[in-house]
């Protein structure tokens, strides 16, 4: 048979083309982490070629490649891997724990820190777990640059102040927006006894996966009118693919006050008072009162020597127990947890008992649709004491005379003390608060295309609180044979969100991530209380036991937000980054002419280390420059500040109304313009540095502006006034040592902040509030006091600096013993200007050790109780020990004036009671040991760890008060200490068990 050579060659060429075409096809696969969880956004590159792609939302990819080609997979926080291509392959990436490469939670999505142009600080579960505190905010202290967290005082339910990059307001809210799994949380303080409670006390750290704080405008602008004070995004734990896990944590701790003041004992007290009486020729009056206070005991020889501080501050105890169950497969994932916390506070009769439970479920209904539900419940029972300003508060007992008995021989509280004996309140009253909370979310996610998905979320937050205050017949100041006050408040907040997410890479270099949607937020609050009096006996402790219901109140209020939002992230070749976001918010809180506001933001970044001249640099492994600008709002101005209001005014049992507030149809939110510039740099893949400069300018501050008397109202709310906060932030993370057996990591942050007033209403007229002043050019709420000048060494008179203006315009700095001749001056700042935190984490084989130091500098505290407790026996209040250093004879050099009973010698409000509050504190420290794997496995467990941990273990400070962080529990008393309890020092031991 004759073969046609041309025909044969043609067939061969066709076959070769077909083979080549088959070989140059597509490879499909999936990328997961070591726990089989899909990873979206992984870069896939064919080695030696320009072909590249990224994984979709479910970790899937498809790339033009041949079987056997080498695929390079890289993603932030994971080690880059090279694997040969095969059909339907699965690539598994291992986490590298590189802080620069962390994946952060942002509003309505996530974003890798590598491509981030914003400023976001983060802590994860491992940073806050096993810290023995009853509220999650306290677990964050010292770990976040630019974030100051302060608990009001040592009460277990004490309010928390969180300031993100200084103040963004004077008269409106200053606290950040808290968002849990996409739900803006209710943070209203509903306390009825004058001391604030912390509504986030209802959350347990056991259920928290991560906390991301959005600090700059670019990150927070997606929350628009509520983002000016920063946004705290809390993400709860989720189930993951793989074998189910069960974990238990149990711990027991003991607490005491971080510091106690030193007070006069009985002999010292008597000595000082007698001297004070002799110095004013009124010894008889003093002796008569000492006879009464001692109630027949020998006060001259110290027969009774009561340590009232010891009565008030006790040893506390903490008990924590929690469990979690989690797991799942490629379709269904689950996380179930529960926790129990009991905290016996360091303040007598103050304790907390909390139960929490959470269930998070998600189910992949189909390849395109996923549905899920998150729901959490908590119940917190708090036994409370009265606020700091109440005589029946335990901490005010330090004013009692040490020669007075706390209890009589029969065990009953001594009723004959200088002031109300708080033990009468302990024995004959209770104040019980119960907070019940349900936080839920149902959601659906529909994948329309590989690059486009649609999310619909419905979220609900219900905070229900009841308070019961019972006073028996023998309660302090009781005149009606008992009284009961009962209140109930139900606050609910629901949010309906719908948004699209687009995520796609074009031509291997152009990556676009976009979010667009709308949201509706409705809030409702209903409050009522009732008071009854005249009870037959103390066995009746509810409202219906009283003979007369003499008072009742009720109110209902709501507000709504309707919003549209959008965000665009663009990256070119992972080098040039751009982000733009915008939100339009409308709220019922504002005047009808200013109901809607638009909040834009822009940011950009340049990853210099991706350029050819740095890409292979072995030393400088990462460098990014970034900057952002944006506008945010502060909507926390109250629900009716813009409305014309009337109030009931009954007369002679006839109903009526009275004009109560002038309306302003142009009233709107305070506007904050924020700028941020900074850089991130990494060396040797072991050192990372982030540094930023920020500036926040808030305009349109809400103030009450005077009106003419003819208007019928004295003031009207207007947007007038400006403030500025600016400073630097610096964060350093290092991997000091890292090998198989020994690891040592360090994280250090430092922040500066200056928050100053730029303009005020009424032609920049000073706004004075007790000891504080707001004045243009000065720090917000600066202290405004007469300047104390010490003691005249010749006669023991207290001296004050005049600070008056001379005829030539100069300031008269001479001193006077006449307080009325001295003028007040700005003397200090209630907020720190420098903050820092240092955390070290060390692991060696089965041993783990970590500790965090926290420091603050530049702030002052005014002891507004000093005019009673540090006056060299001006009255019968017990005195701090330093008052024994009083002036006694000519030539004495001291800062304590001569003791003069009721002589008002230096007892006036002045800088005598102002003190610097600089401190460094060992905030928390933990030492743990995990048993060897083989021993644990033989017991049927996967891990068994024992640990000991402590909070507030040591404090280094020159502050003379109880504690440099303790503050008066009156929110209007900025920077003050008033018989305020110190925080607790807690040491706990515990065990972690995992199956």
mmCIF file of N, CA and C in Angstrom, residues 289-297 299 303-308 311 391-392 397 399-428 474-477:
data_model
loop_
_atom_site.group_PDB
_atom_site.id
_atom_site.type_symbol
_atom_site.label_atom_id
_atom_site.label_comp_id
_atom_site.label_asym_id
_atom_site.label_seq_id
_atom_site.Cartn_x
_atom_site.Cartn_y
_atom_site.Cartn_z
ATOM 1 N N UNK A 289 -18.074 66.449 121.199
ATOM 2 C CA UNK A 289 -18.377 65.612 120.042
ATOM 3 C C UNK A 289 -17.629 64.279 120.127
ATOM 4 N N UNK A 290 -16.413 64.289 120.623
ATOM 5 C CA UNK A 290 -15.668 63.043 120.775
ATOM 6 C C UNK A 290 -16.369 62.116 121.766
ATOM 7 N N UNK A 291 -16.971 62.683 122.786
ATOM 8 C CA UNK A 291 -17.746 61.879 123.736
ATOM 9 C C UNK A 291 -18.922 61.207 123.031
ATOM 10 N N UNK A 292 -19.606 61.975 122.193
ATOM 11 C CA UNK A 292 -20.744 61.397 121.466
ATOM 12 C C UNK A 292 -20.284 60.297 120.510
ATOM 13 N N UNK A 293 -19.222 60.544 119.764
ATOM 14 C CA UNK A 293 -18.764 59.586 118.759
ATOM 15 C C UNK A 293 -18.281 58.287 119.406
ATOM 16 N N UNK A 294 -17.720 58.367 120.585
ATOM 17 C CA UNK A 294 -17.186 57.172 121.250
ATOM 18 C C UNK A 294 -18.261 56.393 121.987
ATOM 19 N N UNK A 295 -19.425 57.018 122.264
ATOM 20 C CA UNK A 295 -20.547 56.334 122.909
ATOM 21 C C UNK A 295 -20.137 55.614 124.185
ATOM 22 N N UNK A 296 -19.440 56.361 125.054
ATOM 23 C CA UNK A 296 -19.117 55.834 126.383
ATOM 24 C C UNK A 296 -17.826 55.052 126.467
ATOM 25 N N UNK A 297 -17.162 54.806 125.357
ATOM 26 C CA UNK A 297 -15.865 54.116 125.402
ATOM 27 C C UNK A 297 -14.762 55.139 125.672
ATOM 28 N N UNK A 299 -12.223 57.181 124.649
ATOM 29 C CA UNK A 299 -11.641 57.719 123.411
ATOM 30 C C UNK A 299 -10.254 58.295 123.621
ATOM 31 N N UNK A 303 -9.639 53.076 123.141
ATOM 32 C CA UNK A 303 -10.297 51.802 123.438
ATOM 33 C C UNK A 303 -10.935 51.218 122.178
ATOM 34 N N UNK A 304 -11.523 52.069 121.354
ATOM 35 C CA UNK A 304 -12.086 51.654 120.076
ATOM 36 C C UNK A 304 -11.212 52.231 118.958
ATOM 37 N N UNK A 305 -10.810 51.376 118.055
ATOM 38 C CA UNK A 305 -9.975 51.824 116.925
ATOM 39 C C UNK A 305 -10.469 51.130 115.665
ATOM 40 N N UNK A 306 -11.521 51.660 115.081
ATOM 41 C CA UNK A 306 -12.174 51.041 113.935
ATOM 42 C C UNK A 306 -11.463 51.415 112.642
ATOM 43 N N UNK A 307 -11.129 50.399 111.874
ATOM 44 C CA UNK A 307 -10.563 50.629 110.534
ATOM 45 C C UNK A 307 -11.727 50.593 109.536
ATOM 46 N N UNK A 308 -12.306 51.748 109.265
ATOM 47 C CA UNK A 308 -13.491 51.818 108.406
ATOM 48 C C UNK A 308 -13.169 51.418 106.968
ATOM 49 N N UNK A 311 -13.516 47.808 106.723
ATOM 50 C CA UNK A 311 -14.922 47.419 106.664
ATOM 51 C C UNK A 311 -15.458 47.529 105.240
ATOM 52 N N UNK A 391 -24.065 59.037 101.337
ATOM 53 C CA UNK A 391 -23.467 58.756 102.643
ATOM 54 C C UNK A 391 -23.511 57.268 102.974
ATOM 55 N N UNK A 392 -24.464 56.539 102.356
ATOM 56 C CA UNK A 392 -24.583 55.108 102.670
ATOM 57 C C UNK A 392 -23.722 54.241 101.762
ATOM 58 N N UNK A 397 -17.545 55.553 104.183
ATOM 59 C CA UNK A 397 -17.367 55.237 105.605
ATOM 60 C C UNK A 397 -15.989 55.656 106.111
ATOM 61 N N UNK A 399 -14.872 58.406 106.145
ATOM 62 C CA UNK A 399 -15.025 59.697 106.815
ATOM 63 C C UNK A 399 -15.408 59.533 108.282
ATOM 64 N N UNK A 400 -15.818 58.335 108.673
ATOM 65 C CA UNK A 400 -16.248 58.110 110.050
ATOM 66 C C UNK A 400 -15.058 58.162 111.014
ATOM 67 N N UNK A 401 -15.351 58.527 112.226
ATOM 68 C CA UNK A 401 -14.310 58.605 113.251
ATOM 69 C C UNK A 401 -13.858 57.206 113.659
ATOM 70 N N UNK A 402 -12.556 56.971 113.765
ATOM 71 C CA UNK A 402 -12.075 55.635 114.186
ATOM 72 C C UNK A 402 -12.432 55.308 115.626
ATOM 73 N N UNK A 403 -12.850 56.312 116.427
ATOM 74 C CA UNK A 403 -13.249 56.035 117.805
ATOM 75 C C UNK A 403 -14.705 55.566 117.870
ATOM 76 N N UNK A 404 -15.410 55.540 116.719
ATOM 77 C CA UNK A 404 -16.788 55.039 116.673
ATOM 78 C C UNK A 404 -16.779 53.563 116.314
ATOM 79 N N UNK A 405 -17.610 52.791 117.015
ATOM 80 C CA UNK A 405 -17.727 51.375 116.699
ATOM 81 C C UNK A 405 -18.494 51.189 115.395
ATOM 82 N N UNK A 406 -18.077 50.212 114.605
ATOM 83 C CA UNK A 406 -18.829 49.880 113.400
ATOM 84 C C UNK A 406 -20.101 49.135 113.774
ATOM 85 N N UNK A 407 -19.992 48.179 114.694
ATOM 86 C CA UNK A 407 -21.144 47.416 115.181
ATOM 87 C C UNK A 407 -21.122 47.393 116.709
ATOM 88 N N UNK A 408 -22.302 47.290 117.271
ATOM 89 C CA UNK A 408 -22.435 47.217 118.717
ATOM 90 C C UNK A 408 -22.218 45.776 119.182
ATOM 91 N N UNK A 409 -22.272 45.591 120.480
ATOM 92 C CA UNK A 409 -21.989 44.272 121.050
ATOM 93 C C UNK A 409 -22.962 43.211 120.561
ATOM 94 N N UNK A 410 -24.189 43.600 120.233
ATOM 95 C CA UNK A 410 -25.170 42.621 119.766
ATOM 96 C C UNK A 410 -25.073 42.355 118.264
ATOM 97 N N UNK A 411 -24.096 42.976 117.625
ATOM 98 C CA UNK A 411 -23.886 42.744 116.207
ATOM 99 C C UNK A 411 -24.614 43.704 115.290
ATOM 100 N N UNK A 412 -25.488 44.519 115.844
ATOM 101 C CA UNK A 412 -26.217 45.478 115.007
ATOM 102 C C UNK A 412 -25.317 46.653 114.648
ATOM 103 N N UNK A 413 -25.653 47.314 113.562
ATOM 104 C CA UNK A 413 -24.864 48.457 113.112
ATOM 105 C C UNK A 413 -25.040 49.626 114.071
ATOM 106 N N UNK A 414 -23.944 50.281 114.382
ATOM 107 C CA UNK A 414 -23.967 51.431 115.290
ATOM 108 C C UNK A 414 -24.675 52.604 114.614
ATOM 109 N N UNK A 415 -25.809 53.067 115.177
ATOM 110 C CA UNK A 415 -26.524 54.170 114.535
ATOM 111 C C UNK A 415 -25.981 55.541 114.909
ATOM 112 N N UNK A 416 -25.119 55.607 115.933
ATOM 113 C CA UNK A 416 -24.644 56.901 116.435
ATOM 114 C C UNK A 416 -23.235 57.195 115.938
ATOM 115 N N UNK A 417 -23.114 57.446 114.659
ATOM 116 C CA UNK A 417 -21.840 57.821 114.056
ATOM 117 C C UNK A 417 -21.960 59.219 113.479
ATOM 118 N N UNK A 418 -20.847 59.808 113.114
ATOM 119 C CA UNK A 418 -20.860 61.187 112.607
ATOM 120 C C UNK A 418 -21.743 61.310 111.367
ATOM 121 N N UNK A 419 -21.585 60.352 110.479
ATOM 122 C CA UNK A 419 -22.429 60.307 109.294
ATOM 123 C C UNK A 419 -23.180 58.979 109.294
ATOM 124 N N UNK A 420 -24.078 58.823 108.357
ATOM 125 C CA UNK A 420 -24.844 57.585 108.268
ATOM 126 C C UNK A 420 -23.897 56.392 108.160
ATOM 127 N N UNK A 421 -24.091 55.419 109.025
ATOM 128 C CA UNK A 421 -23.273 54.213 109.023
ATOM 129 C C UNK A 421 -23.717 53.330 107.851
ATOM 130 N N UNK A 422 -22.831 53.097 106.904
ATOM 131 C CA UNK A 422 -23.214 52.329 105.723
ATOM 132 C C UNK A 422 -23.666 50.911 106.077
ATOM 133 N N UNK A 423 -23.247 50.414 107.245
ATOM 134 C CA UNK A 423 -23.658 49.078 107.657
ATOM 135 C C UNK A 423 -25.167 49.010 107.924
ATOM 136 N N UNK A 424 -25.784 50.151 108.239
ATOM 137 C CA UNK A 424 -27.238 50.183 108.341
ATOM 138 C C UNK A 424 -27.859 49.901 106.973
ATOM 139 N N UNK A 425 -27.247 50.457 105.929
ATOM 140 C CA UNK A 425 -27.729 50.185 104.571
ATOM 141 C C UNK A 425 -27.463 48.734 104.192
ATOM 142 N N UNK A 426 -26.312 48.218 104.566
ATOM 143 C CA UNK A 426 -26.001 46.825 104.256
ATOM 144 C C UNK A 426 -27.015 45.882 104.888
ATOM 145 N N UNK A 427 -27.409 46.152 106.152
ATOM 146 C CA UNK A 427 -28.299 45.256 106.886
ATOM 147 C C UNK A 427 -29.769 45.447 106.530
ATOM 148 N N UNK A 428 -30.122 46.632 106.031
ATOM 149 C CA UNK A 428 -31.542 46.956 105.906
ATOM 150 C C UNK A 428 -31.960 47.421 104.513
ATOM 151 N N UNK A 474 -35.282 50.264 109.346
ATOM 152 C CA UNK A 474 -34.077 50.786 109.996
ATOM 153 C C UNK A 474 -33.030 51.269 109.006
ATOM 154 N N UNK A 475 -33.437 51.458 107.769
ATOM 155 C CA UNK A 475 -32.511 51.968 106.764
ATOM 156 C C UNK A 475 -32.168 53.430 107.066
ATOM 157 N N UNK A 476 -31.009 53.888 106.616
ATOM 158 C CA UNK A 476 -30.647 55.289 106.846
ATOM 159 C C UNK A 476 -31.689 56.247 106.278
ATOM 160 N N UNK A 477 -31.975 57.292 107.060
ATOM 161 C CA UNK A 477 -32.868 58.381 106.640
ATOM 162 C C UNK A 477 -34.290 57.895 106.367
#
